[in-house]
CSV table of C-alpha atoms in Angstrom, one decimal:
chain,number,residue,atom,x,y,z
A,1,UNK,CA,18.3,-11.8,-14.4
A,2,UNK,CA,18.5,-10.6,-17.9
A,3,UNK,CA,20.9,-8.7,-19.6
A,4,UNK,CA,18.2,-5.8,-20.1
A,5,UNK,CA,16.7,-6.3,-16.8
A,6,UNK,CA,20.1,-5.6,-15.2
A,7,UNK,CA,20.8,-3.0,-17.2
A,8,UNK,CA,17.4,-1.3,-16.1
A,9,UNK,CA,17.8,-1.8,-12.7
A,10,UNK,CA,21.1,-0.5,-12.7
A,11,UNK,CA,19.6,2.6,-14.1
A,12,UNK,CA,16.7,3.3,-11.3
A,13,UNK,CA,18.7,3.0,-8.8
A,14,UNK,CA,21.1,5.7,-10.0
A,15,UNK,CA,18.0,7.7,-10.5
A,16,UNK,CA,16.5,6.6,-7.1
A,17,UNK,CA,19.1,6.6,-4.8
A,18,UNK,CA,20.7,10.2,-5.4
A,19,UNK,CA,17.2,11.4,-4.8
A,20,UNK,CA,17.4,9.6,-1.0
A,21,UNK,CA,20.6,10.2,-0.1
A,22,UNK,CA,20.4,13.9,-0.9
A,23,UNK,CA,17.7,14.1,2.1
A,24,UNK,CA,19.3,11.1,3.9
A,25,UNK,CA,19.9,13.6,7.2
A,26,UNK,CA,16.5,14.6,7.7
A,27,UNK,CA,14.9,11.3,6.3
A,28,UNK,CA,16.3,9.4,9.4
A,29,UNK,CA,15.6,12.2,11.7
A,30,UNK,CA,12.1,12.5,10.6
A,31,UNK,CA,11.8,8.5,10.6
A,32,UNK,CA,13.4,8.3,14.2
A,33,UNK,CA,11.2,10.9,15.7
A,34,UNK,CA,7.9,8.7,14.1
A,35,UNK,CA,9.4,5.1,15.0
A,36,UNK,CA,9.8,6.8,19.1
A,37,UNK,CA,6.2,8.1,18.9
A,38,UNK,CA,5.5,4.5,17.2
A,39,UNK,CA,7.0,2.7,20.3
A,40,UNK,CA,5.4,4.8,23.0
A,41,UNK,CA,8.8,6.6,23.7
A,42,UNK,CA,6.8,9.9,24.4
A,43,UNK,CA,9.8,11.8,26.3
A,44,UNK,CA,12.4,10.2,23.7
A,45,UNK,CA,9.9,11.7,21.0
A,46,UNK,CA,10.3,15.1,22.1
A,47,UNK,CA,14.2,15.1,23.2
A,48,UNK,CA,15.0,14.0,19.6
A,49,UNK,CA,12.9,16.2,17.7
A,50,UNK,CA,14.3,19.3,19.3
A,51,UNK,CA,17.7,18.4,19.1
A,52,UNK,CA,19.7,20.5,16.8
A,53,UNK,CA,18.5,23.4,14.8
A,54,UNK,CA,16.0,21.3,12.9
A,55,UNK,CA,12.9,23.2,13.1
A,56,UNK,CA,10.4,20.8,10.7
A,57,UNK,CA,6.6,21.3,11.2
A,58,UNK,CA,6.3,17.4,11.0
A,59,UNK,CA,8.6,16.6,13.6
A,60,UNK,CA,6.9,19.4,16.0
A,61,UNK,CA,3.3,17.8,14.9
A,62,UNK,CA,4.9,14.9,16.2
A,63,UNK,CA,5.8,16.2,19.8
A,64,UNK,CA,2.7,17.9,20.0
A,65,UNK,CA,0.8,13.9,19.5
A,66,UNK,CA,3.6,12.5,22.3
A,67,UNK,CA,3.1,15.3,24.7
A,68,UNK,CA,-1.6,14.3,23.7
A,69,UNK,CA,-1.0,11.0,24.4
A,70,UNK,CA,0.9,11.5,27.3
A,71,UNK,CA,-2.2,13.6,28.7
A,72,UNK,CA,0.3,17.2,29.3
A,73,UNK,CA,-2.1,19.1,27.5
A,74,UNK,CA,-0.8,22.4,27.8
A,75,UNK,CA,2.5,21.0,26.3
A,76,UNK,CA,0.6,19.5,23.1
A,77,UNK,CA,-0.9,23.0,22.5
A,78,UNK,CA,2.2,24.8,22.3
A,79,UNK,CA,3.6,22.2,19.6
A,80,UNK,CA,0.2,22.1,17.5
A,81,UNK,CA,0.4,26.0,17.7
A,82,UNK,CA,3.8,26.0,16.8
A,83,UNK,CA,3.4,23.6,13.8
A,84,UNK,CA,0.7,25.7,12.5
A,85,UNK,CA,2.7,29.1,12.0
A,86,UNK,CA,5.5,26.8,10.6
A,87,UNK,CA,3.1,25.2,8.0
A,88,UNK,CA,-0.3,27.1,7.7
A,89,UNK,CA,-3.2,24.9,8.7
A,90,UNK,CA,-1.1,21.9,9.9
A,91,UNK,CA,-1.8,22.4,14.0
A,92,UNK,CA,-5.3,22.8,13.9
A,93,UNK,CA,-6.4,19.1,14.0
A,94,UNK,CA,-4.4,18.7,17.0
A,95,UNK,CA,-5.7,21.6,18.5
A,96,UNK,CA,-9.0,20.5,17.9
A,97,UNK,CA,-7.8,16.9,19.8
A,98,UNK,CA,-6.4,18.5,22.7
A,99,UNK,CA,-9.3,20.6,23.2
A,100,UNK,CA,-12.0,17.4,23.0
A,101,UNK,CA,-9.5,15.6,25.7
A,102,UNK,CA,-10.0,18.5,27.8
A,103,UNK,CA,-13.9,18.2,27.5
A,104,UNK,CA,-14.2,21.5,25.6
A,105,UNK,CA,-16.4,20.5,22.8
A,106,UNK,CA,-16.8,24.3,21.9
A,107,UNK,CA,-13.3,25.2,21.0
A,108,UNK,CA,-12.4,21.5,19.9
A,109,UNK,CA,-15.0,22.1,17.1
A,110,UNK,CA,-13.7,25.6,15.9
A,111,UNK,CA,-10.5,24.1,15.7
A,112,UNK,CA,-11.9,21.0,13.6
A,113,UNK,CA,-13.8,23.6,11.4
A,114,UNK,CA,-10.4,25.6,10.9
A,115,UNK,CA,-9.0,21.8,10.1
A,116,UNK,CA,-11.8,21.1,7.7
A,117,UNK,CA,-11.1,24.4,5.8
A,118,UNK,CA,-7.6,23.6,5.7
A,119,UNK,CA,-5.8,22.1,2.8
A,120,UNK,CA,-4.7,19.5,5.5
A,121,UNK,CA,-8.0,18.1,5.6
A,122,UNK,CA,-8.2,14.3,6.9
A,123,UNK,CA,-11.1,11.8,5.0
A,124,UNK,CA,-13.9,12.0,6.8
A,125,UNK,CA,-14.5,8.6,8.4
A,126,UNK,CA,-11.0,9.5,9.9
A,127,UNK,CA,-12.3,12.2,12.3
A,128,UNK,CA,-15.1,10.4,12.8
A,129,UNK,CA,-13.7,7.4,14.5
A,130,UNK,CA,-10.9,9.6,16.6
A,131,UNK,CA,-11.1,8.3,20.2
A,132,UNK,CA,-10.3,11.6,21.2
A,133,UNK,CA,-13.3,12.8,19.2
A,134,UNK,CA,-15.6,10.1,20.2
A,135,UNK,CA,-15.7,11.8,23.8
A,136,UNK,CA,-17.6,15.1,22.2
A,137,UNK,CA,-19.4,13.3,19.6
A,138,UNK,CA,-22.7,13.8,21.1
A,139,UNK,CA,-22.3,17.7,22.1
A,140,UNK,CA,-24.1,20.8,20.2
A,141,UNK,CA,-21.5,21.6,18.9
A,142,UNK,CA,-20.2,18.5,17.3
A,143,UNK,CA,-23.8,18.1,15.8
A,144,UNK,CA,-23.7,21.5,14.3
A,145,UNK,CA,-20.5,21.6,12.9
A,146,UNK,CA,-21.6,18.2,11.1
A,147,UNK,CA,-25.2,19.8,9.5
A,148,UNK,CA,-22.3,21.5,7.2
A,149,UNK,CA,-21.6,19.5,3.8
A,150,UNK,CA,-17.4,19.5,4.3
A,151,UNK,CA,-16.9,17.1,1.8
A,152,UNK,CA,-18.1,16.8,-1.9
A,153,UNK,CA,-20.1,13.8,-3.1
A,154,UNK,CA,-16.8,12.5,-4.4
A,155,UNK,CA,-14.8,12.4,-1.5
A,156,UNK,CA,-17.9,10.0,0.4
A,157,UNK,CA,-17.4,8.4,-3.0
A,158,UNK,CA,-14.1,7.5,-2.5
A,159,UNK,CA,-14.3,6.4,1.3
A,160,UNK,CA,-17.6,4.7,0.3
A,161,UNK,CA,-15.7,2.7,-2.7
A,162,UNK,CA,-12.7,1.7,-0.3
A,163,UNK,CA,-15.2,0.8,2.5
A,164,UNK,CA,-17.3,-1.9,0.5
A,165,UNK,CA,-14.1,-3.3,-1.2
A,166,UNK,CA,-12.7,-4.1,2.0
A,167,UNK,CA,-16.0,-5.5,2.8
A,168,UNK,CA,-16.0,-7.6,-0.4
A,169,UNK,CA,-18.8,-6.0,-1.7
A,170,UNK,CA,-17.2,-5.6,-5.3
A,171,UNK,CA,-20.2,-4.9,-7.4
A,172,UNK,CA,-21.6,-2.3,-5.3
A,173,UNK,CA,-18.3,-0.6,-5.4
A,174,UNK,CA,-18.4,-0.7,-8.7
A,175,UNK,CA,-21.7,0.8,-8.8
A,176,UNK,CA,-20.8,3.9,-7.1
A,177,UNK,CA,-18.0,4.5,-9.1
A,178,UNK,CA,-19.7,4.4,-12.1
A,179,UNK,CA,-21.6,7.1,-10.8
A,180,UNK,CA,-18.6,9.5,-10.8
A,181,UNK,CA,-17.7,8.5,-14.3
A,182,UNK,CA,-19.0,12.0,-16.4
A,183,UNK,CA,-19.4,14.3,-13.1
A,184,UNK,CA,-15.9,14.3,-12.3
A,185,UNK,CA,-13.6,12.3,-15.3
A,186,UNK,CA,-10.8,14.7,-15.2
A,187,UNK,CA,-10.4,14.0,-11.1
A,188,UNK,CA,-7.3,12.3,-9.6
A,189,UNK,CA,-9.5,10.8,-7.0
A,190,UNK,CA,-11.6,8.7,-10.0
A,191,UNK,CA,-8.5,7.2,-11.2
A,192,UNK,CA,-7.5,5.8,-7.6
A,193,UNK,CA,-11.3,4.9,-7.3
A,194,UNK,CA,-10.6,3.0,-10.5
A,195,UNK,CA,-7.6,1.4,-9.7
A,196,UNK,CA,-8.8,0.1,-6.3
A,197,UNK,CA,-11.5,-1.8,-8.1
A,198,UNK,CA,-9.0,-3.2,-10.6
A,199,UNK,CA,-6.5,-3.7,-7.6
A,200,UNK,CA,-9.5,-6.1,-5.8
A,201,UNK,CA,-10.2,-7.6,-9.1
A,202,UNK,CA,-6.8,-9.1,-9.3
A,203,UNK,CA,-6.3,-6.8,-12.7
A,204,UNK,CA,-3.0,-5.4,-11.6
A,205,UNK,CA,-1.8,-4.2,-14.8
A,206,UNK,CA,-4.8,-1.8,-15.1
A,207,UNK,CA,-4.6,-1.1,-11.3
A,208,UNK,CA,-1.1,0.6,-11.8
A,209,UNK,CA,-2.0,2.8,-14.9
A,210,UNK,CA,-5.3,4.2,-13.2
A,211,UNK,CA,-3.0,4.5,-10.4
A,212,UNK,CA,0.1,6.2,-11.9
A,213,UNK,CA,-2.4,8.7,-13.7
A,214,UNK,CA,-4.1,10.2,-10.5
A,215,UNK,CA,-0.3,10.6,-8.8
A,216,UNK,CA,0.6,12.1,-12.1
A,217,UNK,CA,-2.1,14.3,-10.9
A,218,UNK,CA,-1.4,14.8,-7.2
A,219,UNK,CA,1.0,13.0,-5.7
A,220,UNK,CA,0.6,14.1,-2.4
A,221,UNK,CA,-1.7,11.2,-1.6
A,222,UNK,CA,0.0,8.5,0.7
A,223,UNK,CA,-2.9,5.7,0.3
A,224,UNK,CA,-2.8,6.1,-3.5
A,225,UNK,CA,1.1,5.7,-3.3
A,226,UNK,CA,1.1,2.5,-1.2
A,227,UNK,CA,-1.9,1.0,-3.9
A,228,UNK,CA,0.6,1.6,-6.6
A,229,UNK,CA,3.7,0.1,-5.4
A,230,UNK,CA,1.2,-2.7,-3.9
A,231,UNK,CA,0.1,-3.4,-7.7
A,232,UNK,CA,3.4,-3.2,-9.4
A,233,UNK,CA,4.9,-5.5,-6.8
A,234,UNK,CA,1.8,-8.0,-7.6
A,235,UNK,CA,2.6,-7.9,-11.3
A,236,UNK,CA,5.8,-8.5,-11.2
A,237,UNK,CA,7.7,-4.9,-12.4
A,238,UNK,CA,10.3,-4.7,-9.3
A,239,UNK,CA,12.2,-2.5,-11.1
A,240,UNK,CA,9.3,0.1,-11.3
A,241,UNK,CA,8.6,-1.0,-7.4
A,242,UNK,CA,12.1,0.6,-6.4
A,243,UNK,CA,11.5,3.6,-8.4
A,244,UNK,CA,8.1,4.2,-7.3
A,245,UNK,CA,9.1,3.7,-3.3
A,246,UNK,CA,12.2,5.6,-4.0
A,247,UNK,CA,9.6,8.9,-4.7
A,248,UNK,CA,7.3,7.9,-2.0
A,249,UNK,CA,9.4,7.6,0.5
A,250,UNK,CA,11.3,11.3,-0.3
A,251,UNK,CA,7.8,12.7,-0.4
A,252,UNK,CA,6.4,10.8,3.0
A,253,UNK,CA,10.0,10.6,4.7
A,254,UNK,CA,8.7,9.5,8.3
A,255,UNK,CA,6.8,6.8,6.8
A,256,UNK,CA,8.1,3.3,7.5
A,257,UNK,CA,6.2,1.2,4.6
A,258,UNK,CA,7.7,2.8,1.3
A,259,UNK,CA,11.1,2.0,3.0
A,260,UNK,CA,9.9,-1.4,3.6
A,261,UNK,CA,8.8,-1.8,0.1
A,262,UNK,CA,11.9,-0.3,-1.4
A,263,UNK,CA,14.0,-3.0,0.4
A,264,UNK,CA,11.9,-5.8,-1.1
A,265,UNK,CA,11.8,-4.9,-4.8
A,266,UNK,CA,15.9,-4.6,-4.5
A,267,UNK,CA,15.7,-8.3,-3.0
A,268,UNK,CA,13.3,-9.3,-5.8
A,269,UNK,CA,15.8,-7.9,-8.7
A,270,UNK,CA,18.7,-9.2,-7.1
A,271,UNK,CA,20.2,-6.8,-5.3
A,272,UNK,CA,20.4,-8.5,-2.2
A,273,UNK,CA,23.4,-6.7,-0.2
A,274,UNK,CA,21.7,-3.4,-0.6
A,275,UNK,CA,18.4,-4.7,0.4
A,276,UNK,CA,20.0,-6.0,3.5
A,277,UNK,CA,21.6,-2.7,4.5
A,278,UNK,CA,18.2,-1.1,4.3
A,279,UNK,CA,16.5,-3.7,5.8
A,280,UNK,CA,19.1,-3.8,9.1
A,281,UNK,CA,19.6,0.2,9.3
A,282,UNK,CA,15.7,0.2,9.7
A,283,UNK,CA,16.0,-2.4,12.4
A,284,UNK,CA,17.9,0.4,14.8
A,285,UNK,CA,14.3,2.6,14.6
A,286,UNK,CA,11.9,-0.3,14.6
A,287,UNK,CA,13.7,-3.3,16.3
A,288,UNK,CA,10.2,-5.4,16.3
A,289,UNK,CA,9.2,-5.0,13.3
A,290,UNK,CA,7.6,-8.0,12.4
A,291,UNK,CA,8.2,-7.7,8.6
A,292,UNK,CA,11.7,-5.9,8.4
A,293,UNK,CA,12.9,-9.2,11.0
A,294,UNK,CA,11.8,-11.5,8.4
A,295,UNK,CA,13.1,-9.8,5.2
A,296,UNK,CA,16.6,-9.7,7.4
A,297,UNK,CA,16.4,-13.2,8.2
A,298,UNK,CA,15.8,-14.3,4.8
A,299,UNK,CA,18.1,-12.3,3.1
A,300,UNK,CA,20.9,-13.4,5.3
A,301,UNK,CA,19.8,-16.5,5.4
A,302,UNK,CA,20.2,-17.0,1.6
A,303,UNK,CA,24.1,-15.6,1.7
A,304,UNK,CA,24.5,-18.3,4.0
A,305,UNK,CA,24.3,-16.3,7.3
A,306,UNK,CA,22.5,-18.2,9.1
A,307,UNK,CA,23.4,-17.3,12.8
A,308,UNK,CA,22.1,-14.1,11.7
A,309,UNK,CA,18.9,-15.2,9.9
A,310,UNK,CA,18.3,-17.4,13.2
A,311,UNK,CA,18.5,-14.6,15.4
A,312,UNK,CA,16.3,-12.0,13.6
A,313,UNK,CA,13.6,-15.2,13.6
A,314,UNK,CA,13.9,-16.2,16.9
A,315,UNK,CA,13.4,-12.5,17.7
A,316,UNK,CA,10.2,-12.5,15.9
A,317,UNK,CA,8.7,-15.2,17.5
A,318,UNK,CA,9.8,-14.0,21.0
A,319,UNK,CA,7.5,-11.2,19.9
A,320,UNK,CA,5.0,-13.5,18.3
A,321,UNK,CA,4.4,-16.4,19.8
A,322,UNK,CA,1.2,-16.7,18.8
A,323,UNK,CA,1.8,-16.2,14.5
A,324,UNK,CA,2.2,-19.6,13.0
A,325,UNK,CA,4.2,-17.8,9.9
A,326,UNK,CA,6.9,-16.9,12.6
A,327,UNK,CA,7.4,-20.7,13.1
A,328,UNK,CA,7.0,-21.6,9.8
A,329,UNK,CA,9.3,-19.3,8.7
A,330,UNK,CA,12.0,-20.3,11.4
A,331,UNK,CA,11.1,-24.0,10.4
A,332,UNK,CA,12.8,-23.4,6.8
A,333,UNK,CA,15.7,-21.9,7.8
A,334,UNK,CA,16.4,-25.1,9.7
A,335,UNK,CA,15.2,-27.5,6.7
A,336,UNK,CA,17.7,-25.2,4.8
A,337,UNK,CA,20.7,-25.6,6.8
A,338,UNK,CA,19.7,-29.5,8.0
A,339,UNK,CA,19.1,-28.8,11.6
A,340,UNK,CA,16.4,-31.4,10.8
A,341,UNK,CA,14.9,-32.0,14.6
A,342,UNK,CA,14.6,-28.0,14.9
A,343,UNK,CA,12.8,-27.0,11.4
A,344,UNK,CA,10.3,-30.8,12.5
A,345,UNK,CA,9.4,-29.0,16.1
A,346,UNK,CA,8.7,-25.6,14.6
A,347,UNK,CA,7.0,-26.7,12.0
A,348,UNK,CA,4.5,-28.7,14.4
A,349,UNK,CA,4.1,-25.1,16.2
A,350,UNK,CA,3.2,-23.8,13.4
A,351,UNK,CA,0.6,-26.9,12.5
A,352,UNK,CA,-0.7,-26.0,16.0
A,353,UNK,CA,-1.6,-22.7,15.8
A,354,UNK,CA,-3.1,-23.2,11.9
A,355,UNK,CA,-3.2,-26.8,11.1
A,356,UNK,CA,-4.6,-25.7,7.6
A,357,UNK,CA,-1.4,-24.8,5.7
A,358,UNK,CA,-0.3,-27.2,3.2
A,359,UNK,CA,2.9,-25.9,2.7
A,360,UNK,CA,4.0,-26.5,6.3
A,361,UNK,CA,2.5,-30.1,6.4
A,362,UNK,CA,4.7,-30.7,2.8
A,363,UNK,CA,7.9,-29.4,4.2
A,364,UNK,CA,7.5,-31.4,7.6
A,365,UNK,CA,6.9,-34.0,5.8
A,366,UNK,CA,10.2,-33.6,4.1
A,367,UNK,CA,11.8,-33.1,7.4
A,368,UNK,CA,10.6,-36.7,8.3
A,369,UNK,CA,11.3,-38.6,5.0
A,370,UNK,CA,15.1,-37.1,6.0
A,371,UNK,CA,14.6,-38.8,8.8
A,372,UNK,CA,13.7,-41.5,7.3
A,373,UNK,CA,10.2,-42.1,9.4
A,374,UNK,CA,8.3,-42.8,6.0
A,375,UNK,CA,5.2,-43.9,7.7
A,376,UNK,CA,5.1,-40.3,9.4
A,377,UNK,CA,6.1,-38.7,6.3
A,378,UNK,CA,3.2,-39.9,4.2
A,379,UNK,CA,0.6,-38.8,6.9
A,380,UNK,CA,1.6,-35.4,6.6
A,381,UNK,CA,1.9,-35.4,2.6
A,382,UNK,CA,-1.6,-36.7,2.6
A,383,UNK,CA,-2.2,-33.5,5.0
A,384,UNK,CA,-0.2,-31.7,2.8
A,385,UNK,CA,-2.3,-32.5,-0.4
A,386,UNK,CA,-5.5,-32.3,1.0
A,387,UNK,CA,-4.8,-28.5,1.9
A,388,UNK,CA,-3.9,-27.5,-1.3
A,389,UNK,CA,0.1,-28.6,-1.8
A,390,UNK,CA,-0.1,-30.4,-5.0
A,391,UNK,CA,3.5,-30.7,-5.1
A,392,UNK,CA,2.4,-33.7,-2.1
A,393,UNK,CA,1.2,-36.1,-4.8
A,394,UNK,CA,4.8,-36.6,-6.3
A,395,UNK,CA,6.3,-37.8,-3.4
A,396,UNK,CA,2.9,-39.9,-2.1
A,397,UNK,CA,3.4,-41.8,-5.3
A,398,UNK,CA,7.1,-42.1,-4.6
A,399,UNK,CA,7.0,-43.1,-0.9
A,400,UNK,CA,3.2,-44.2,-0.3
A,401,UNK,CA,2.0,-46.2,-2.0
A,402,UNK,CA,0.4,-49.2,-0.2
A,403,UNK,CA,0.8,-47.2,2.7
C-alpha cells in the first residue's frame, strides 16, 4: 500500500470507528436479538430482547415476529402494539400479519391500510408475496384495499426497474427509467434507479455517484446502501468501502451485511488484524455463516494460522456439503501449507460437484505436478485451459508437450 493510501485509511477509520464504538452496546444487542430470530431461537429472541432496561421499538418488533412465527398470536400482538406507541406507525404491519394468520382478513387489512399510510411503508411486491398475506389474498377485503393507488408511478418504477434487471432484461429497464427522467429528476429514488442500471452494466464508477447522490438525499434506504458499498467494492475504492459500511451499519445496526462488508474492505486495505476481530466477534451471533467462516479462515490462514483457518473451513463444509466453493476453498489452504494429498482430494470434491471451474482443475493440477504424476497433471491443465484458466497454457508447454 501507498504512502497516501495508508495515510487515507488511517484517516477513515478514525472517522469510522468512533462512530461504532459510541453505539457499540446497543449495536450488539440489537444484532444479537436479529441473529436469534435469524436462527430460529424464538424463546432466546424474546429473553434477550427484554433483558435490561432497553426498551428499543426494533428489538420489540423483533419479539413480536418470534412470538408470529412461533404461532402465540396473542403474544405477537402485544409486541406489534407495543412497538407502535414506541415508534408511531412501526407495529401496524405486524398487526396486520398476525391478524391474516388468524384468518381475519377484515382487521388484517385495516391494519395493512394503517401500514400503507405509514411512513414505514414496505415496496409493494413485498406485501404482496408475504406467506402470511397469501392466506387472505383472495378475500373482499384484500381486493378492496388493493382498487386504492398506494404507490406513485415511481415507486412501480423502481420495483419494475429492479425486477427486469435481475431478469436480465437491461434494455427494458432502461426504458422505464427513461420515462422517469423529467417527471421526477429531483427524486432520490431516480438516482438509485440510475445507478442500478449502471451497477448491471458493469459501470461502477457511475453506479456509486448516482448512488451516493440519492443517500445524500435519504439515507434511510437499506437496498440503496448495500448497492453503494457493492459498487465501490467492485471498483476498487476499499477505503470509501469502510467508510460507507461504517455509516450503514450505525444507521441499520441489526443488519448483519454492512458488518460483513466493513470487515472485507479492512482486509482489502490491509488491515488484516482488525478485520479478523470483526470477522470472529460476528461468529459468536452467526456461527454458520457461510461467508464470515470463509473471510475467518482466510484471514488466519494468510498470518499463518492455519489450525484456525482449517477449522472455520471444515466447519463450513460440515454445513455445506453440497457447495463446491467450500471444497475449493479448503483445497487451497492445504496447497498453501503443502498438505498435498488433502488440498488433491478436496479439490476432486469440488470437480464433482461443478466439474466446470478452471481454477480448481489448474490448482489440482499443481497438486499433482508436486507430486510428481505429470501424466495426471497435464490432464487436468488441459481441463484447466479449456474452462477458461489461461494461466494452464504456461505450464502445458512446460510439462506437456508430446504428452
Amino acid at each position: 500500500m501507498n504512502k497516501f493510501l495508508d495515510r487515507f485509511v488511517m484517516i477513515s477509520l478514525f472517522l469510522i470507528f468512533p462512530i461504532i464504538s459510541e453505539s457499540q452496546e446497543i449495536d450488539n444487542y440489537l444484532l444479537k436479538v436479529k441473529s436469534l430470530l435469524d436462527r430460529g431461537m424464538y424463546g432466546s429472541v424474546i429473553e434477550v430482547a427484554e433483558s435490561g432496561d432497553r426498551d428499543d421499538y426494533r428489538a420489540i418488533l423483533m419479539c413480536g415476529e418470534a412470538a408470529l412465527r412461533g404461532e402465540d398470536y396473542s403474544l405477537a400482538l402485544g409486541y406489534f402494539v407495543k412497538a407502535d406507541r414506541l415508534m408511531d406507525g412501526s407495529g401496524q404491519l405486524g398487526l396486520a400479519r398476525v391478524y391474516a394468520a388468524k384468518g381475519d382478513p377484515e382487521t388484517a387489512v385495516y391494519h395493512l391500510e394503517q401500514h400503507l399510510s405509514s411512513s414505514c411503508r414496505r415496496p409493494e411486491r413485498e406485501l404482496m408475496m408475504d406467506q402470511f398475506f397469501l392466506r387472505i389474498d383472495e378475500s373482499r377485503p384484500w381486493v378492496r384495499l388493493w382498487h386504492k393507488e398506494w404507490y406513485n408511478s415511481l415507486e412501480k418504477g423502481v420495483e419494475e426497474v429492479e425486477y427486469l434487471v435481475s431478469r436480465g432484461r437491461l434494455t427494458e429497464a432502461a426504458d422505464v427509467a427513461l420515462s422517469f427522467k423529467g417527471l421526477y429528476s429531483d427524486d432520490p429514488a431516480v438516482d438509485y434507479i440510475n445507478g442500478v442500471l449502471a451497477f448491471s452494466a458493469g459501470n461502477y464508477d457511475e453506479a456509486s455517484s448516482f448512488l451516493r447522490e440519492s443517500l445524500n438525499s435519504d439515507k434511510g434506504k437499506f437496498r440503496v446502501w448495500s448497492l453503494y458499498i457493492k459498487s465501490l467494492g467492485m471498483k476498487g475504492d476499499y477505503p470509501g468501502v469502510i467508510r460507507a459500511s461504517g455509516e450503514a451499519a450505525s444507521l441499520f445496526p441489526d443488519n448483519l451485511e454492512f458488518r460483513i462488508s466493513l470487515a472485507g474492505g479492512l482486509k482489502m486495505t490491509g488491515d488484516s488484524d482488525r478485520a479478523y476481530k470483526i470477522s470472529t466477534d460476528l461468529l459468536q451471533y452467526y456461527p454458520e455463516n457461510k461467508d464470515l467462516l470463509s473471510m475467518a479462515a482466510s484471514l488466519a490462514g494468510s498470518s499463518g494460522n492455519y489450525p484456525d483457518a482449517l477449522r472455520y473451513l471444515s466447519r463450513n463444509i460440515d454445513n455445506n456439503r453440497g457447495d463446491a466453493a467450500a471444497f475449493a476453498e479448503r483445497g487451497d489452504l492445504y496447497l498453501k501449507s503443502g498438505s498435498y494429498e488433502f488440498a488433491g482430494s478436496d479439490y476432486s470434491m469440488s470437480l464433482d460437484l461443478d466439474p466446470l471451474n478452471g481454477d480448481v482443475w489448474y490448482n489440482k493440477a499443481l497438486v499433482l505436478i508436486y507430486e510428481k504424476r505429470i501424466d495426471e497433471a497435464c490432464h487436468d491443465l488441459k481441463m484447466a485451459l479449456r474452462y477458461g484458466n489461461r494461466k494452464a497454457s504456461a505450464l502445458i508447454n512446460r510439462h506437456c508437450m508430446g504428452k
